[in-house]
């Protein structure tokens, strides 16, 4: 990291800010994962922590290497795109698998599956 000495103060402050924000959001997601009571609540916190936390760290990396290389370094955007696309999909797959398991076991805390023939309760759209 001998090149980090060449980083201007404004860029160092910006990189530090994004690193602290990204790390803080990831930490919040981790704390939410360990502290929330049910599985369905627990899968939400790390999903947000991963997406937004990775975004902050990717931004720090982009600023750091763009300033040091004196050219735009944007390939880190691919990391952000992949994390943004795959994290919600993983959340949905985990939640649906757990819901299927809970319904198969007859867990009373989980709503039964609604068939498409049953009328929906509540006001209709537009009312």
CSV table of C-alpha atoms in Angstrom, one decimal:
chain,number,residue,atom,x,y,z
A,1,UNK,CA,0.0,0.0,0.0
A,2,UNK,CA,2.8,2.4,-0.7
A,3,UNK,CA,0.6,4.2,-3.2
A,4,UNK,CA,-1.9,5.2,-0.5
A,5,UNK,CA,0.5,7.9,0.5
A,6,UNK,CA,-0.2,9.6,-2.9
A,7,UNK,CA,-3.9,9.8,-2.1
A,8,UNK,CA,-5.1,13.4,-1.7
A,9,UNK,CA,-6.7,14.3,1.7
A,10,UNK,CA,-10.1,14.9,0.1
A,11,UNK,CA,-10.1,11.5,-1.5
A,12,UNK,CA,-8.9,9.8,1.7
A,13,UNK,CA,-11.8,11.4,3.6
A,14,UNK,CA,-14.3,10.3,1.0
A,15,UNK,CA,-12.9,6.8,0.9
A,16,UNK,CA,-13.0,6.6,4.7
A,17,UNK,CA,-16.6,7.9,4.7
A,18,UNK,CA,-17.8,5.2,2.3
A,19,UNK,CA,-15.9,2.5,4.1
A,20,UNK,CA,-17.3,3.5,7.5
A,21,UNK,CA,-20.9,3.7,6.1
A,22,UNK,CA,-20.6,0.4,4.2
A,23,UNK,CA,-19.1,-1.4,7.2
A,24,UNK,CA,-21.7,0.1,9.5
A,25,UNK,CA,-24.6,-1.0,7.4
A,26,UNK,CA,-23.1,-4.5,7.1
A,27,UNK,CA,-22.7,-4.5,10.9
A,28,UNK,CA,-26.3,-3.5,11.4
A,29,UNK,CA,-27.4,-6.4,9.1
A,30,UNK,CA,-25.3,-8.8,11.1
A,31,UNK,CA,-26.7,-7.5,14.4
A,32,UNK,CA,-30.2,-7.8,13.0
A,33,UNK,CA,-29.5,-11.4,11.9
A,34,UNK,CA,-28.4,-12.4,15.4
A,35,UNK,CA,-31.0,-10.4,17.4
A,36,UNK,CA,-34.3,-10.8,15.5
A,37,UNK,CA,-36.6,-13.5,16.8
A,38,UNK,CA,-38.0,-15.4,13.8
A,39,UNK,CA,-36.4,-16.8,10.6
A,40,UNK,CA,-38.6,-14.6,8.4
A,41,UNK,CA,-37.5,-11.5,10.2
A,42,UNK,CA,-33.9,-12.6,10.3
A,43,UNK,CA,-33.5,-13.0,6.6
A,44,UNK,CA,-34.4,-9.4,5.9
A,45,UNK,CA,-31.7,-7.6,7.9
A,46,UNK,CA,-28.7,-9.2,6.3
A,47,UNK,CA,-30.2,-8.7,2.9
A,48,UNK,CA,-30.3,-5.0,3.3
A,49,UNK,CA,-26.9,-5.0,5.1
A,50,UNK,CA,-25.3,-6.9,2.3
A,51,UNK,CA,-26.8,-4.8,-0.5
A,52,UNK,CA,-26.2,-1.3,1.0
A,53,UNK,CA,-23.0,-2.3,2.8
A,54,UNK,CA,-21.4,-3.6,-0.4
A,55,UNK,CA,-22.5,-0.4,-2.1
A,56,UNK,CA,-20.6,1.7,0.3
A,57,UNK,CA,-17.5,-0.4,0.1
A,58,UNK,CA,-17.6,-0.6,-3.7
A,59,UNK,CA,-17.9,3.2,-3.8
A,60,UNK,CA,-14.8,3.6,-1.6
A,61,UNK,CA,-12.9,1.2,-3.9
A,62,UNK,CA,-14.0,3.1,-7.0
A,63,UNK,CA,-12.9,6.5,-5.5
A,64,UNK,CA,-9.6,5.1,-4.2
A,65,UNK,CA,-8.5,3.4,-7.4
A,66,UNK,CA,-9.9,6.2,-9.7
A,67,UNK,CA,-7.8,8.8,-7.9
A,68,UNK,CA,-4.7,6.7,-7.8
A,69,UNK,CA,-4.9,5.5,-11.4
A,70,UNK,CA,-5.9,9.0,-12.7
A,71,UNK,CA,-8.5,7.3,-14.9
A,72,UNK,CA,-12.1,6.1,-14.2
A,73,UNK,CA,-12.1,2.7,-12.6
A,74,UNK,CA,-15.7,1.5,-12.8
A,75,UNK,CA,-15.5,-2.3,-13.1
A,76,UNK,CA,-16.4,-2.5,-9.4
A,77,UNK,CA,-19.9,-1.5,-10.6
A,78,UNK,CA,-20.3,-5.1,-11.8
A,79,UNK,CA,-19.8,-6.3,-8.2
A,80,UNK,CA,-22.6,-4.0,-7.1
A,81,UNK,CA,-24.9,-5.1,-9.9
A,82,UNK,CA,-24.3,-8.8,-9.1
A,83,UNK,CA,-24.9,-8.3,-5.4
A,84,UNK,CA,-28.0,-6.2,-6.0
A,85,UNK,CA,-29.5,-8.8,-8.4
A,86,UNK,CA,-28.6,-11.9,-6.5
A,87,UNK,CA,-29.3,-10.9,-2.9
A,88,UNK,CA,-33.1,-10.4,-3.3
A,89,UNK,CA,-33.4,-13.6,-5.3
A,90,UNK,CA,-31.6,-15.5,-2.6
A,91,UNK,CA,-33.9,-13.9,0.1
A,92,UNK,CA,-37.0,-14.9,-1.9
A,93,UNK,CA,-35.8,-18.5,-2.4
A,94,UNK,CA,-34.9,-18.9,1.3
A,95,UNK,CA,-38.2,-17.5,2.4
A,96,UNK,CA,-40.3,-19.6,0.0
A,97,UNK,CA,-38.4,-22.8,1.0
A,98,UNK,CA,-39.0,-22.0,4.7
A,99,UNK,CA,-42.6,-21.2,4.1
A,100,UNK,CA,-43.1,-24.5,2.1
A,101,UNK,CA,-41.4,-26.4,5.0
A,102,UNK,CA,-43.5,-24.7,7.6
A,103,UNK,CA,-46.7,-25.4,5.7
A,104,UNK,CA,-45.8,-29.0,5.2
A,105,UNK,CA,-45.1,-29.4,8.9
A,106,UNK,CA,-48.4,-27.8,9.8
A,107,UNK,CA,-46.9,-24.9,11.7
A,108,UNK,CA,-49.8,-22.9,13.2
A,109,UNK,CA,-47.9,-19.6,13.1
A,110,UNK,CA,-47.8,-19.7,9.3
A,111,UNK,CA,-50.9,-18.8,7.1
A,112,UNK,CA,-52.3,-21.6,5.0
A,113,UNK,CA,-51.9,-21.3,1.3
A,114,UNK,CA,-54.8,-19.4,-0.4
A,115,UNK,CA,-56.2,-21.1,-3.4
A,116,UNK,CA,-56.9,-19.0,-6.5
A,117,UNK,CA,-60.7,-19.9,-6.4
A,118,UNK,CA,-61.2,-18.4,-2.9
A,119,UNK,CA,-62.4,-14.8,-2.9
A,120,UNK,CA,-59.9,-12.3,-1.5
A,121,UNK,CA,-61.0,-10.5,1.6
A,122,UNK,CA,-60.7,-6.8,2.1
A,123,UNK,CA,-61.6,-3.9,-0.3
A,124,UNK,CA,-61.1,-4.4,-4.0
A,125,UNK,CA,-58.8,-2.2,-5.9
A,126,UNK,CA,-60.2,1.2,-6.7
A,127,UNK,CA,-62.6,1.3,-3.7
